[in-house]
mmCIF file of C-alpha atoms in Angstrom:
data_model
loop_
_atom_site.group_PDB
_atom_site.id
_atom_site.type_symbol
_atom_site.label_atom_id
_atom_site.label_comp_id
_atom_site.label_asym_id
_atom_site.label_seq_id
_atom_site.Cartn_x
_atom_site.Cartn_y
_atom_site.Cartn_z
ATOM 1 C CA UNK A 1 -28.035 40.046 -32.337
ATOM 2 C CA UNK A 2 -27.931 43.474 -30.856
ATOM 3 C CA UNK A 3 -24.654 44.413 -28.754
ATOM 4 C CA UNK A 4 -23.999 47.615 -26.823
ATOM 5 C CA UNK A 5 -21.128 48.920 -28.144
ATOM 6 C CA UNK A 6 -20.030 52.253 -26.708
ATOM 7 C CA UNK A 7 -23.428 53.257 -25.569
ATOM 8 C CA UNK A 8 -25.136 52.192 -29.114
ATOM 9 C CA UNK A 9 -26.937 49.221 -30.009
ATOM 10 C CA UNK A 10 -25.215 47.721 -33.036
ATOM 11 C CA UNK A 11 -26.691 44.943 -35.151
ATOM 12 C CA UNK A 12 -23.784 42.447 -35.279
ATOM 13 C CA UNK A 13 -23.329 38.863 -36.711
ATOM 14 C CA UNK A 14 -20.493 36.642 -36.167
ATOM 15 C CA UNK A 15 -19.862 33.978 -38.884
ATOM 16 C CA UNK A 16 -17.660 31.116 -38.816
ATOM 17 C CA UNK A 17 -18.240 30.157 -35.182
ATOM 18 C CA UNK A 18 -16.480 31.392 -31.915
ATOM 19 C CA UNK A 19 -13.543 29.070 -31.984
ATOM 20 C CA UNK A 20 -10.491 31.661 -30.665
ATOM 21 C CA UNK A 21 -8.013 29.588 -32.743
ATOM 22 C CA UNK A 22 -9.785 30.830 -35.858
ATOM 23 C CA UNK A 23 -8.301 34.410 -37.041
ATOM 24 C CA UNK A 24 -10.827 37.379 -36.669
ATOM 25 C CA UNK A 25 -11.867 39.544 -39.629
ATOM 26 C CA UNK A 26 -13.953 42.567 -39.073
ATOM 27 C CA UNK A 27 -15.820 43.901 -42.336
ATOM 28 C CA UNK A 28 -17.194 47.297 -42.613
ATOM 29 C CA UNK A 29 -19.712 48.399 -44.911
ATOM 30 C CA UNK A 30 -19.905 51.580 -47.044
ATOM 31 C CA UNK A 31 -22.563 54.431 -47.480
ATOM 32 C CA UNK A 32 -23.243 55.828 -43.887
ATOM 33 C CA UNK A 33 -27.152 55.906 -43.470
ATOM 34 C CA UNK A 34 -27.540 53.833 -46.345
ATOM 35 C CA UNK A 35 -25.072 50.782 -45.904
ATOM 36 C CA UNK A 36 -25.686 47.497 -43.955
ATOM 37 C CA UNK A 37 -24.037 44.248 -43.046
ATOM 38 C CA UNK A 38 -25.293 42.608 -46.355
ATOM 39 C CA UNK A 39 -22.889 44.032 -48.182
ATOM 40 C CA UNK A 40 -19.838 43.001 -46.166
ATOM 41 C CA UNK A 41 -21.706 39.434 -45.833
ATOM 42 C CA UNK A 42 -21.655 39.250 -49.863
ATOM 43 C CA UNK A 43 -17.915 40.501 -49.987
ATOM 44 C CA UNK A 44 -16.272 38.419 -47.182
ATOM 45 C CA UNK A 45 -18.850 36.212 -45.361
ATOM 46 C CA UNK A 46 -17.521 33.377 -47.506
ATOM 47 C CA UNK A 47 -14.520 33.487 -45.517
ATOM 48 C CA UNK A 48 -16.234 32.119 -42.573
ATOM 49 C CA UNK A 49 -14.867 28.582 -43.450
ATOM 50 C CA UNK A 50 -11.288 29.815 -42.020
ATOM 51 C CA UNK A 51 -12.096 33.152 -40.314
ATOM 52 C CA UNK A 52 -14.332 34.528 -37.657
ATOM 53 C CA UNK A 53 -16.154 37.063 -39.510
ATOM 54 C CA UNK A 54 -17.816 40.009 -37.960
ATOM 55 C CA UNK A 55 -20.180 41.886 -39.878
ATOM 56 C CA UNK A 56 -22.253 44.536 -38.447
ATOM 57 C CA UNK A 57 -24.494 47.555 -39.075
ATOM 58 C CA UNK A 58 -22.402 50.805 -38.098
ATOM 59 C CA UNK A 59 -24.212 53.120 -35.702
ATOM 60 C CA UNK A 60 -26.695 55.239 -37.843
ATOM 61 C CA UNK A 61 -27.092 52.603 -40.485
ATOM 62 C CA UNK A 62 -29.052 49.563 -41.130
ATOM 63 C CA UNK A 63 -30.858 47.936 -38.043
ATOM 64 C CA UNK A 64 -28.685 49.813 -35.718
ATOM 65 C CA UNK A 65 -29.701 52.435 -33.263
ATOM 66 C CA UNK A 66 -29.381 56.277 -34.290
ATOM 67 C CA UNK A 67 -26.988 57.404 -31.375
ATOM 68 C CA UNK A 68 -24.605 60.165 -32.789
ATOM 69 C CA UNK A 69 -21.746 61.082 -33.192
ATOM 70 C CA UNK A 70 -21.727 60.017 -36.740
ATOM 71 C CA UNK A 71 -18.028 60.919 -37.295
ATOM 72 C CA UNK A 72 -14.860 58.956 -38.056
ATOM 73 C CA UNK A 73 -13.574 58.935 -34.381
ATOM 74 C CA UNK A 74 -16.711 57.280 -33.111
ATOM 75 C CA UNK A 75 -17.013 54.745 -35.930
ATOM 76 C CA UNK A 76 -13.159 53.736 -35.412
ATOM 77 C CA UNK A 77 -13.802 53.537 -31.802
ATOM 78 C CA UNK A 78 -16.715 51.138 -32.425
ATOM 79 C CA UNK A 79 -14.575 48.914 -34.644
ATOM 80 C CA UNK A 80 -11.884 48.598 -31.809
ATOM 81 C CA UNK A 81 -14.603 47.733 -29.263
ATOM 82 C CA UNK A 82 -16.062 45.048 -31.629
ATOM 83 C CA UNK A 83 -12.307 43.703 -31.837
ATOM 84 C CA UNK A 84 -12.271 43.601 -27.894
ATOM 85 C CA UNK A 85 -15.643 41.970 -27.570
ATOM 86 C CA UNK A 86 -14.449 39.191 -29.925
ATOM 87 C CA UNK A 87 -11.258 38.549 -27.830
ATOM 88 C CA UNK A 88 -8.724 39.298 -30.506
ATOM 89 C CA UNK A 89 -5.539 41.241 -30.248
ATOM 90 C CA UNK A 90 -4.817 41.356 -33.919
ATOM 91 C CA UNK A 91 -7.162 40.865 -36.791
ATOM 92 C CA UNK A 92 -7.900 41.396 -40.493
ATOM 93 C CA UNK A 93 -9.681 44.782 -41.316
ATOM 94 C CA UNK A 94 -11.642 44.860 -44.378
ATOM 95 C CA UNK A 95 -13.926 47.417 -46.069
ATOM 96 C CA UNK A 96 -15.163 48.949 -48.951
ATOM 97 C CA UNK A 97 -16.265 52.261 -50.304
ATOM 98 C CA UNK A 98 -16.708 54.397 -47.133
ATOM 99 C CA UNK A 99 -16.024 51.295 -45.152
ATOM 100 C CA UNK A 100 -12.556 51.697 -46.869
ATOM 101 C CA UNK A 101 -12.270 55.097 -45.413
ATOM 102 C CA UNK A 102 -12.834 53.849 -41.853
ATOM 103 C CA UNK A 103 -10.817 50.789 -42.322
ATOM 104 C CA UNK A 104 -7.743 53.101 -43.301
ATOM 105 C CA UNK A 105 -8.715 55.285 -40.524
ATOM 106 C CA UNK A 106 -8.446 52.335 -38.255
ATOM 107 C CA UNK A 107 -5.270 50.913 -39.736
ATOM 108 C CA UNK A 108 -3.480 54.485 -39.247
ATOM 109 C CA UNK A 109 -4.442 55.010 -35.575
ATOM 110 C CA UNK A 110 -4.031 51.093 -34.558
ATOM 111 C CA UNK A 111 -1.384 49.760 -36.777
ATOM 112 C CA UNK A 112 -0.104 47.251 -34.021
ATOM 113 C CA UNK A 113 -3.581 45.700 -34.192
ATOM 114 C CA UNK A 114 -3.705 44.595 -37.816
ATOM 115 C CA UNK A 115 -2.684 41.072 -39.597
ATOM 116 C CA UNK A 116 -3.663 42.325 -42.833
ATOM 117 C CA UNK A 117 -5.853 45.006 -44.542
ATOM 118 C CA UNK A 118 -8.235 44.367 -47.427
ATOM 119 C CA UNK A 119 -9.761 47.396 -49.228
ATOM 120 C CA UNK A 120 -12.158 47.437 -52.000
ATOM 121 C CA UNK A 121 -13.215 50.648 -54.214
ATOM 122 C CA UNK A 122 -12.309 53.260 -51.762
ATOM 123 C CA UNK A 123 -10.289 56.483 -51.541
ATOM 124 C CA UNK A 124 -7.621 57.878 -49.432
ATOM 125 C CA UNK A 125 -9.316 61.516 -49.251
ATOM 126 C CA UNK A 126 -12.423 63.331 -50.256
ATOM 127 C CA UNK A 127 -10.957 64.808 -53.633
ATOM 128 C CA UNK A 128 -12.381 62.163 -55.561
ATOM 129 C CA UNK A 129 -15.691 63.960 -55.462
ATOM 130 C CA UNK A 130 -14.696 66.077 -58.716
ATOM 131 C CA UNK A 131 -14.000 62.913 -60.503
ATOM 132 C CA UNK A 132 -17.166 61.200 -59.426
ATOM 133 C CA UNK A 133 -19.214 64.269 -60.394
ATOM 134 C CA UNK A 134 -17.620 64.367 -63.760
ATOM 135 C CA UNK A 135 -18.345 60.563 -64.417
ATOM 136 C CA UNK A 136 -22.007 61.172 -63.227
ATOM 137 C CA UNK A 137 -22.425 64.154 -65.614
ATOM 138 C CA UNK A 138 -21.030 62.170 -68.482
ATOM 139 C CA UNK A 139 -22.921 58.933 -68.216
ATOM 140 C CA UNK A 140 -25.803 58.154 -70.501
ATOM 141 C CA UNK A 141 -27.586 56.074 -67.745
ATOM 142 C CA UNK A 142 -28.633 59.029 -65.596
ATOM 143 C CA UNK A 143 -29.630 62.672 -66.075
ATOM 144 C CA UNK A 144 -29.639 64.153 -62.575
ATOM 145 C CA UNK A 145 -29.947 67.976 -62.149
ATOM 146 C CA UNK A 146 -27.034 69.388 -60.685
ATOM 147 C CA UNK A 147 -28.981 70.634 -57.386
ATOM 148 C CA UNK A 148 -29.838 67.047 -56.795
ATOM 149 C CA UNK A 149 -26.256 65.809 -57.175
ATOM 150 C CA UNK A 150 -24.949 68.673 -54.943
ATOM 151 C CA UNK A 151 -27.361 67.715 -52.080
ATOM 152 C CA UNK A 152 -26.293 64.189 -51.997
ATOM 153 C CA UNK A 153 -22.503 64.957 -51.967
ATOM 154 C CA UNK A 154 -22.747 67.798 -49.779
ATOM 155 C CA UNK A 155 -24.818 66.078 -47.206
ATOM 156 C CA UNK A 156 -27.877 68.132 -47.558
ATOM 157 C CA UNK A 157 -30.436 65.471 -47.798
ATOM 158 C CA UNK A 158 -33.866 66.756 -46.721
ATOM 159 C CA UNK A 159 -35.542 63.630 -45.177
ATOM 160 C CA UNK A 160 -35.648 59.770 -45.723
ATOM 161 C CA UNK A 161 -37.960 60.089 -48.648
ATOM 162 C CA UNK A 162 -35.604 62.449 -50.303
ATOM 163 C CA UNK A 163 -32.816 60.146 -49.453
ATOM 164 C CA UNK A 164 -34.482 57.386 -51.166
ATOM 165 C CA UNK A 165 -35.191 59.154 -54.151
ATOM 166 C CA UNK A 166 -31.706 60.453 -54.563
ATOM 167 C CA UNK A 167 -30.397 56.767 -54.086
ATOM 168 C CA UNK A 168 -32.889 55.537 -57.046
ATOM 169 C CA UNK A 169 -31.279 58.285 -59.256
ATOM 170 C CA UNK A 170 -27.894 57.400 -58.492
ATOM 171 C CA UNK A 171 -27.855 53.347 -58.466
ATOM 172 C CA UNK A 172 -27.656 53.224 -62.167
ATOM 173 C CA UNK A 173 -24.082 54.399 -62.241
ATOM 174 C CA UNK A 174 -22.767 51.699 -59.794
ATOM 175 C CA UNK A 175 -22.613 48.633 -61.857
ATOM 176 C CA UNK A 176 -20.636 47.399 -64.883
ATOM 177 C CA UNK A 177 -23.582 46.114 -66.714
ATOM 178 C CA UNK A 178 -26.832 48.063 -66.118
ATOM 179 C CA UNK A 179 -29.803 46.192 -64.872
ATOM 180 C CA UNK A 180 -32.685 48.465 -64.475
ATOM 181 C CA UNK A 181 -35.027 45.675 -63.186
ATOM 182 C CA UNK A 182 -32.610 45.280 -59.970
ATOM 183 C CA UNK A 183 -32.787 49.212 -59.252
ATOM 184 C CA UNK A 184 -36.124 49.098 -57.443
ATOM 185 C CA UNK A 185 -35.383 45.831 -55.446
ATOM 186 C CA UNK A 186 -32.221 47.429 -54.339
ATOM 187 C CA UNK A 187 -34.054 50.752 -53.438
ATOM 188 C CA UNK A 188 -36.608 48.671 -51.315
ATOM 189 C CA UNK A 189 -33.908 46.758 -49.448
ATOM 190 C CA UNK A 190 -32.470 49.658 -47.778
ATOM 191 C CA UNK A 191 -32.999 51.023 -44.245
ATOM 192 C CA UNK A 192 -32.672 54.910 -44.833
ATOM 193 C CA UNK A 193 -30.892 57.084 -42.223
ATOM 194 C CA UNK A 194 -30.728 60.531 -43.887
ATOM 195 C CA UNK A 195 -29.247 62.473 -40.619
ATOM 196 C CA UNK A 196 -26.076 60.004 -40.654
ATOM 197 C CA UNK A 197 -25.631 60.561 -44.401
ATOM 198 C CA UNK A 198 -25.520 64.290 -43.871
ATOM 199 C CA UNK A 199 -23.337 64.065 -40.965
ATOM 200 C CA UNK A 200 -20.949 61.967 -42.788
ATOM 201 C CA UNK A 201 -20.953 63.961 -46.007
ATOM 202 C CA UNK A 202 -21.316 67.481 -44.788
ATOM 203 C CA UNK A 203 -18.870 67.211 -41.743
ATOM 204 C CA UNK A 204 -17.049 63.996 -40.902
ATOM 205 C CA UNK A 205 -15.536 63.433 -44.641
ATOM 206 C CA UNK A 206 -14.697 67.255 -45.067
ATOM 207 C CA UNK A 207 -11.421 66.666 -42.851
ATOM 208 C CA UNK A 208 -10.803 63.068 -44.189
ATOM 209 C CA UNK A 209 -7.187 62.599 -45.363
ATOM 210 C CA UNK A 210 -5.120 59.511 -44.652
ATOM 211 C CA UNK A 211 -2.405 60.052 -47.322
ATOM 212 C CA UNK A 212 0.172 61.559 -44.686
ATOM 213 C CA UNK A 213 -0.429 58.746 -42.366
ATOM 214 C CA UNK A 214 -0.685 55.627 -44.670
ATOM 215 C CA UNK A 215 3.082 54.791 -44.261
ATOM 216 C CA UNK A 216 2.402 53.675 -40.577
ATOM 217 C CA UNK A 217 0.488 50.674 -41.814
ATOM 218 C CA UNK A 218 3.069 48.055 -42.199
ATOM 219 C CA UNK A 219 0.735 45.128 -42.380
ATOM 220 C CA UNK A 220 0.368 43.425 -45.770
ATOM 221 C CA UNK A 221 -2.573 45.208 -47.797
ATOM 222 C CA UNK A 222 -4.597 44.204 -50.731
ATOM 223 C CA UNK A 223 -6.276 47.186 -52.752
ATOM 224 C CA UNK A 224 -8.959 46.087 -55.039
ATOM 225 C CA UNK A 225 -11.207 48.257 -57.341
ATOM 226 C CA UNK A 226 -13.356 47.878 -60.599
ATOM 227 C CA UNK A 227 -12.283 49.311 -63.565
ATOM 228 C CA UNK A 228 -15.616 51.172 -64.354
ATOM 229 C CA UNK A 229 -16.131 52.332 -60.563
ATOM 230 C CA UNK A 230 -17.419 55.724 -61.068
ATOM 231 C CA UNK A 231 -17.410 57.117 -57.531
ATOM 232 C CA UNK A 232 -14.017 56.065 -56.289
ATOM 233 C CA UNK A 233 -12.184 55.747 -59.533
ATOM 234 C CA UNK A 234 -9.136 53.519 -60.033
ATOM 235 C CA UNK A 235 -6.802 56.668 -59.741
ATOM 236 C CA UNK A 236 -7.641 56.344 -55.704
ATOM 237 C CA UNK A 237 -6.716 52.884 -55.498
ATOM 238 C CA UNK A 238 -3.510 53.472 -57.195
ATOM 239 C CA UNK A 239 -2.689 56.369 -54.883
ATOM 240 C CA UNK A 240 -3.627 54.016 -51.836
ATOM 241 C CA UNK A 241 -1.295 51.347 -53.036
ATOM 242 C CA UNK A 242 1.505 53.695 -53.594
ATOM 243 C CA UNK A 243 1.590 55.047 -49.993
ATOM 244 C CA UNK A 244 1.109 51.844 -48.089
ATOM 245 C CA UNK A 245 4.433 50.438 -47.649
ATOM 246 C CA UNK A 246 3.434 46.659 -48.420
ATOM 247 C CA UNK A 247 0.482 46.592 -50.841
ATOM 248 C CA UNK A 248 -0.728 44.885 -53.909
ATOM 249 C CA UNK A 249 -3.163 46.524 -56.211
ATOM 250 C CA UNK A 250 -5.716 44.209 -58.222
ATOM 251 C CA UNK A 251 -8.088 46.027 -60.690
ATOM 252 C CA UNK A 252 -11.140 44.206 -61.949
ATOM 253 C CA UNK A 253 -11.562 44.747 -65.643
ATOM 254 C CA UNK A 254 -15.402 43.810 -65.775
ATOM 255 C CA UNK A 255 -16.696 45.612 -62.573
ATOM 256 C CA UNK A 256 -18.089 48.959 -61.297
ATOM 257 C CA UNK A 257 -18.235 49.744 -57.858
ATOM 258 C CA UNK A 258 -18.444 46.077 -56.543
ATOM 259 C CA UNK A 259 -15.965 43.449 -57.825
ATOM 260 C CA UNK A 260 -17.231 41.118 -55.135
ATOM 261 C CA UNK A 261 -20.741 40.929 -56.905
ATOM 262 C CA UNK A 262 -19.817 41.301 -60.586
ATOM 263 C CA UNK A 263 -16.833 39.169 -60.512
ATOM 264 C CA UNK A 264 -17.062 37.049 -57.314
ATOM 265 C CA UNK A 265 -15.039 33.958 -58.372
ATOM 266 C CA UNK A 266 -12.097 35.892 -59.235
ATOM 267 C CA UNK A 267 -12.500 38.369 -56.201
ATOM 268 C CA UNK A 268 -12.725 35.406 -53.783
ATOM 269 C CA UNK A 269 -9.659 33.908 -55.236
ATOM 270 C CA UNK A 270 -7.635 36.996 -55.200
ATOM 271 C CA UNK A 271 -8.586 37.717 -51.558
ATOM 272 C CA UNK A 272 -8.101 34.210 -50.383
ATOM 273 C CA UNK A 273 -4.516 33.940 -51.935
ATOM 274 C CA UNK A 274 -3.551 37.262 -50.176
ATOM 275 C CA UNK A 275 -4.729 36.366 -46.902
ATOM 276 C CA UNK A 276 -3.157 32.945 -47.131
ATOM 277 C CA UNK A 277 0.263 34.709 -47.874
ATOM 278 C CA UNK A 278 -0.458 37.449 -45.319
ATOM 279 C CA UNK A 279 -1.334 35.104 -42.392
ATOM 280 C CA UNK A 280 1.548 32.821 -43.131
ATOM 281 C CA UNK A 281 3.961 35.628 -42.823
ATOM 282 C CA UNK A 282 2.161 36.977 -39.460
#
C-alpha cells in the first residue's frame, strides 16, 4: 500500500496482521536509491508469526516517490512517522547496511522508543570506505577502474543507466560464494534512483558518525555480520558492539554482506533467540 508519510508517498507493507497485542518491528533496507523492501522481507519477514513487521521502500527508493530531502534527518523522521501510524509507543528497530546507519541514527535520537535493536552488516561512521575500497581492489572477482569506484563511493553517478552498470560491476563482491548467473537477475530486479544515491553518498553520509552517541542506546542490541563482508567489514561491527552498552556480536563465518540469505537457518535462530530474551526483559 502507498502511505503519505511526511509528504511523501511510501510503499509500505505490514506483515503479521494488525493485532496491537503483537509487538512492532520496523525493518529498514540498505542502499539508498538501490534498495527496497525485498531485502528486509527476506531478512526479517519470517518474524511475522510473532511480530507486526513493517517493511517499506524509503523515500527515493524502490516504488516510493522521489521526494527530497534524501538525508538522515528526513529518513529518521519517516521511521518515526511509520511507528506512529502503526500505533506503537515502543518497537524493535532493525536494519542492514545503510539501513543499519539509519537504525542507529534513530536509536540515538529516540532511545526511549526502542524495545531492542537488530543490526546487520553495518558501520558506525563512513571511515569503512577505505577498507571497502582496499577489498575491492584486492578481489579477483572484479576489475573496476578507479574512476568508476570513486564515482560510486563519492556519489557522482551520472544517471540511472550508469548506476545500473556500476552496480553490476560491484555485485560479485557481496556474496561468500560467487554465482555469476545470479548477477543479471539481481541487476534486473532493482528500481534505480541515482539522485538518491548521490545525495546519500556525497552529502548525507559525510557527517555520519554515531560513535559518540551510541552510549545512549540502553536497549538490548544484536550486532550481526558476515566474516567475508567486503563493504562493512567485521571490525565495524566489533566497534559498534563495544560502544553499545548492552550488545552481543555474532559473526557468520560463511557469509558475505548478507547472512540472512547465506546462512538463513542460523541467522533466524540467532535473531529469534535474541528477541525472545530482549522482549522478556522489556
